[in-house]
Each structure stands twice: as C-alpha cells, then as structure tokens.
Coordinates of C-alpha atoms in Angstrom, one line a residue:
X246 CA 13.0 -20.0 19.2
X247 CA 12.4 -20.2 15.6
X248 CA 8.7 -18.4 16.2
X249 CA 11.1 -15.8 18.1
X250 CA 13.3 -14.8 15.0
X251 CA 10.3 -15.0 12.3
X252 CA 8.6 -12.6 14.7
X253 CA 11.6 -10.6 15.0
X254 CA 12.1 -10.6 11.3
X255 CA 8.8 -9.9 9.9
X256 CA 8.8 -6.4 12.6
X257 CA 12.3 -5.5 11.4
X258 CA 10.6 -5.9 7.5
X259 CA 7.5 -3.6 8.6
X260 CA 9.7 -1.0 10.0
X261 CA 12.0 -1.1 6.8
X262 CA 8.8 -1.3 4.6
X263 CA 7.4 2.1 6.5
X264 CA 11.0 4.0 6.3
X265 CA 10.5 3.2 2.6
X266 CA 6.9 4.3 2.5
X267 CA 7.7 7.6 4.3
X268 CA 11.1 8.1 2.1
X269 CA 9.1 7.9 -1.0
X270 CA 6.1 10.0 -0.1
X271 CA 8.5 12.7 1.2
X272 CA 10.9 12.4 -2.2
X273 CA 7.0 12.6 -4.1
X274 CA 6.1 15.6 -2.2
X275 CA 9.5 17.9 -2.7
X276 CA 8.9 16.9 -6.5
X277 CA 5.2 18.0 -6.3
X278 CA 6.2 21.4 -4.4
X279 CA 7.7 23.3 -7.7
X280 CA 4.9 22.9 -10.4
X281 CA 2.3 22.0 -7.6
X282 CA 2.4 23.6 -3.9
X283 CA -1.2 22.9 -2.9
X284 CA -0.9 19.2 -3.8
X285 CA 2.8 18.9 -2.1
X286 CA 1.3 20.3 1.2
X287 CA -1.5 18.3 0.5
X288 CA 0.7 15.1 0.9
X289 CA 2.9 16.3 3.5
X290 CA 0.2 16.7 5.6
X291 CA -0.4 13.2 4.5
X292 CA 2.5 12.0 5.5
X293 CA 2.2 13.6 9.1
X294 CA -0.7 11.5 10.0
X295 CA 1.2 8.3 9.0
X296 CA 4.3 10.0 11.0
X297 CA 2.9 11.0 14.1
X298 CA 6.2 11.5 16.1
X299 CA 7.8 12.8 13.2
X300 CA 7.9 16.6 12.9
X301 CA 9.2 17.0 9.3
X302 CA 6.5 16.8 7.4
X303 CA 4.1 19.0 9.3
X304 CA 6.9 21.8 9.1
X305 CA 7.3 21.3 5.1
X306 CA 3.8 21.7 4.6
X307 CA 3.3 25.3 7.0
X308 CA 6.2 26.6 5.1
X309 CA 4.3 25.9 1.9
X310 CA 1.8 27.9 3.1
X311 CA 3.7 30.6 4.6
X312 CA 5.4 30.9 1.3
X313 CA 2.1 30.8 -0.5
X314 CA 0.9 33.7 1.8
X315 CA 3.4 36.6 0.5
X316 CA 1.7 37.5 -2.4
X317 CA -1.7 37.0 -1.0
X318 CA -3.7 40.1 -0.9
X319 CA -7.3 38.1 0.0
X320 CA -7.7 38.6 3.5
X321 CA -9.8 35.3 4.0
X322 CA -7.5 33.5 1.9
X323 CA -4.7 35.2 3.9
X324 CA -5.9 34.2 7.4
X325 CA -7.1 31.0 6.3
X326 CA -3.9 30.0 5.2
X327 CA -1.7 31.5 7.9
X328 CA -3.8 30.1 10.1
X329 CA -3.3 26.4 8.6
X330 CA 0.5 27.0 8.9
X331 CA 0.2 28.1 12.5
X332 CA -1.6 24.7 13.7
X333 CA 0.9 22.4 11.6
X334 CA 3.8 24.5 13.6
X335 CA 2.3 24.0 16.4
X336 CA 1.6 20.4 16.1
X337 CA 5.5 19.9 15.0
X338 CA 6.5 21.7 17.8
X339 CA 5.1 19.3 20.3
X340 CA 6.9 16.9 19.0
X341 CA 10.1 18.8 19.4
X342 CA 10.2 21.6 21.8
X343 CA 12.6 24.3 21.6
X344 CA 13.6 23.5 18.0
X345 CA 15.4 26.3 16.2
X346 CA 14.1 25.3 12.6
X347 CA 10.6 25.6 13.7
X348 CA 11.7 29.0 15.4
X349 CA 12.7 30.4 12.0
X350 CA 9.7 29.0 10.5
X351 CA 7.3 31.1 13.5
X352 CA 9.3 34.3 12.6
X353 CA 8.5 34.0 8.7
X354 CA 4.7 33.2 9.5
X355 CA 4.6 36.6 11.7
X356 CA 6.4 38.3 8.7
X357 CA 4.0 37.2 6.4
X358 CA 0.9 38.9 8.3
X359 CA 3.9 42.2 8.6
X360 CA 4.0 42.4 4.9
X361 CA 0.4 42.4 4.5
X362 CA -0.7 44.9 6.6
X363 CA 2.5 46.5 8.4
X364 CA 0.7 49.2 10.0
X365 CA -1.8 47.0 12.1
X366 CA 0.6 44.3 12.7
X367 CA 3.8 45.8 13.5
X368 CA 3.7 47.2 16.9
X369 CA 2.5 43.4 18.0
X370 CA 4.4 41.4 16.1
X371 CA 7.8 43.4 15.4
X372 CA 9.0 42.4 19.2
X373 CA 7.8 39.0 18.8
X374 CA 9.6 38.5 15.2
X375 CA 12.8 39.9 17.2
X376 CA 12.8 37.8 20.4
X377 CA 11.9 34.7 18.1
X378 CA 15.1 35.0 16.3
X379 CA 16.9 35.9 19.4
X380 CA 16.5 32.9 20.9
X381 CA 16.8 30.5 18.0
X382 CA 20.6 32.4 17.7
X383 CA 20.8 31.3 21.4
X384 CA 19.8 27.7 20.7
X385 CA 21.6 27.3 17.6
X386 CA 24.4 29.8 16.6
X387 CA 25.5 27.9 14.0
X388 CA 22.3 27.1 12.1
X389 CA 22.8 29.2 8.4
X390 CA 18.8 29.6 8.4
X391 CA 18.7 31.2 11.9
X392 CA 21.8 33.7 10.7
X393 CA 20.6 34.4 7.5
X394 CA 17.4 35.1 8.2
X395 CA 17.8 37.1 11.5
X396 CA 19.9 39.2 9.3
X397 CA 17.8 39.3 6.7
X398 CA 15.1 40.8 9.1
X399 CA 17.5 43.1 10.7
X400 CA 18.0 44.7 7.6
X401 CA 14.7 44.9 6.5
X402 CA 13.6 46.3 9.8
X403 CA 16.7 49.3 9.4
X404 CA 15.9 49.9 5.6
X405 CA 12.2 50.8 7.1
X406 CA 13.7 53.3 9.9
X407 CA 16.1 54.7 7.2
X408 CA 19.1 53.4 9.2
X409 CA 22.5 51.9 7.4
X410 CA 22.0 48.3 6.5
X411 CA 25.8 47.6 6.5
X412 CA 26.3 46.5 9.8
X413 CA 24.2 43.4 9.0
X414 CA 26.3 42.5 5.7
X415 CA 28.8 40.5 8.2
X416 CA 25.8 38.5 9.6
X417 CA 25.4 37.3 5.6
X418 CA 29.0 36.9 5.5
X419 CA 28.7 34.3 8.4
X420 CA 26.0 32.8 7.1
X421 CA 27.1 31.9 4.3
X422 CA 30.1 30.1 5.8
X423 CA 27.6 28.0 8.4
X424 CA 25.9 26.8 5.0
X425 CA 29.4 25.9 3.5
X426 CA 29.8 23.9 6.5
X427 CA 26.3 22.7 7.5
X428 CA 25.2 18.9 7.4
X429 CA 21.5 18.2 7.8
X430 CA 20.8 15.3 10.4
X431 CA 18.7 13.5 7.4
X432 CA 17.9 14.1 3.2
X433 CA 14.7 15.0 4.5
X434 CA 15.6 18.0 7.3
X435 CA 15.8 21.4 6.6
X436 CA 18.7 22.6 4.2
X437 CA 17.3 26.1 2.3
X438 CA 18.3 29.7 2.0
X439 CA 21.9 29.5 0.8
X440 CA 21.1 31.1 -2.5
X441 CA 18.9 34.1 -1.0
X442 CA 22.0 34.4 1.6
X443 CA 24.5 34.6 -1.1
X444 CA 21.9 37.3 -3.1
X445 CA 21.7 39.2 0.1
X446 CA 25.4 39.4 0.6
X447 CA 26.0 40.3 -3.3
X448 CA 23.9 43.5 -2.6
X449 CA 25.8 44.5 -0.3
X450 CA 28.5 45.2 -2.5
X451 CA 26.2 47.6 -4.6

C-alpha cells in the first residue's frame, strides 16, 4: 500500500513539475515576442513538441509568423513563412477540430497572401476569407476576435468596392462589449484585439 501512494505521489509531482515547465516556457516566450519574434516562435514551437496534445503553443507561434508576414515584400521569405504558419495551424487543428480561434487565425494567414499580391490572390481567397469567418460566427458568436475581426474584414473588403463602411461600425460596437465580458479558459489562451477594436470603432466617429 505504501509502494501505492509513493507511486501515486511521485506521478502527481511529475505532472505538477511539467504544468510548471510548460507555464514558464510559455510566460518566457510572450516576454521574448516584443523585442524578439523569431526567438519567441522559436520557443513556442519548442514548447509544442513537449505539449503534443496541447494546441496553444503551435497557434502562438503561426500567428507570429502571420504577423511577421504583413510587411514582407520578399516573396521566398513571404511563402516560406506563410507556409510555416500554415503547417503549425494545421497541426493545432488536429488537435482541436472546429476551433473558432484557429478559424480567425486561417482567415488572417489568407489575408496576409491578399495584401501582398491582391490581384492574384483575391478571386481564390476572398470567398474562402468570407466563409472562414462565417462559420467561426456560427461556432462562436460571442468570441470578440471572431466579431472584430470579421468586421474588420467586412470593411476592408467595402472600402475596396467603394461601398459605405458604416454598417459594419455596429459589428465593432459588439465587439467591444464581447471583450468587456470575455474570460479566456486559461492565462495562456487567446485574449488579443481589444485595442485594434476600440481604434476601429473610434474611426468610425471621423
């Protein structure tokens, strides 16, 4: 019996010992990602492999490198890193299927290749951006990131046609009152875009 509990015991002290581990390389990564992006997605791919049924990580470090991709103008660098971002989501999505985080995530990635080339990638990837967002409002109407930025790219997509952005100022409006509301599941989940909502919105006042 005693052999029983020190088993027991010294399992319950490696799974506290890795929660730690993983706490503290994900705290060390978010610090990294200001002053040092490359090494922050460096570690979070890190991370991933010591997390294997954890999808965090893998979606932190494809939005680095969606993020990095906007003011890329190399198109090897450009597809090299876009393409990077696309296997991490795709690896954190089979680990959790229909999720609307990683949705929002697939929509910016697709915008990314938009606002490098619009006229080659638009016709494709316009419809796809759409339906993406679409359905992540179906899954999850009260996720602020799937608001915001469906809006976002509603407006964006009427500004380019000429047509009155206005209509999507209410979207913002609602946004901004899912993120005075919203609660991520852990420290570690997603829990951005508040400030780029609220700039959004401001405009709209202009």
């Amino acid at each position: 019996m005693k052999q029983i509990i020190y088993l027991t015991l010294v399992l319950i002290c490696g799974s506290l010992q890795a929660q730690s581990n993983y706490e503290k390389g994900m705290q060390t990564a978010f610090q990294l990602w200001q002053d040092n992006p490359i090494e922050a997605s460096n570690l979070f791919e890190r991370i991933a492999q010591a997390e294997p049924d954890n999808w965090l990580p893998s979606y932190y470090a494809a939005q680095i490198n969606i993020i990095k991709s906007f003011n890329l103008k190399d198109v090897e660098k450009l597809t090299a890193q876009l393409n990077k971002a696309q296997g991490l989501i795709d690896k954190a999505a089979t680990l959790s299927e229909d999720n609307p985080e990683l949705m929002v995530l697939q929509a910016l990635l697709h915008t990314a290749w938009l606002a490098f080339d619009g006229a080659t990638y638009g016709r494709t990837l316009s419809p796809k951006i759409r339906e993406i967002y679409m359905k992540a409002e179906q899954i999850a109407p009260e996720n602020p990131r799937v608001k915001y930025c469906k809006a976002e790219w509603d407006m964006r997509s009427a500004q380019y046609f000429g047509q009155d952005t206005s209509p999507y100022c209410k979207d913002l409006e609602k946004a901004l009152e899912l993120f005075a509301n919203f609660k991520p599941e852990t420290p570690f989940h997603p829990n951005w875009g508040e400030e780029r909502t609220a700039s959004l919105f401001e405009s709209c006042s202009q």
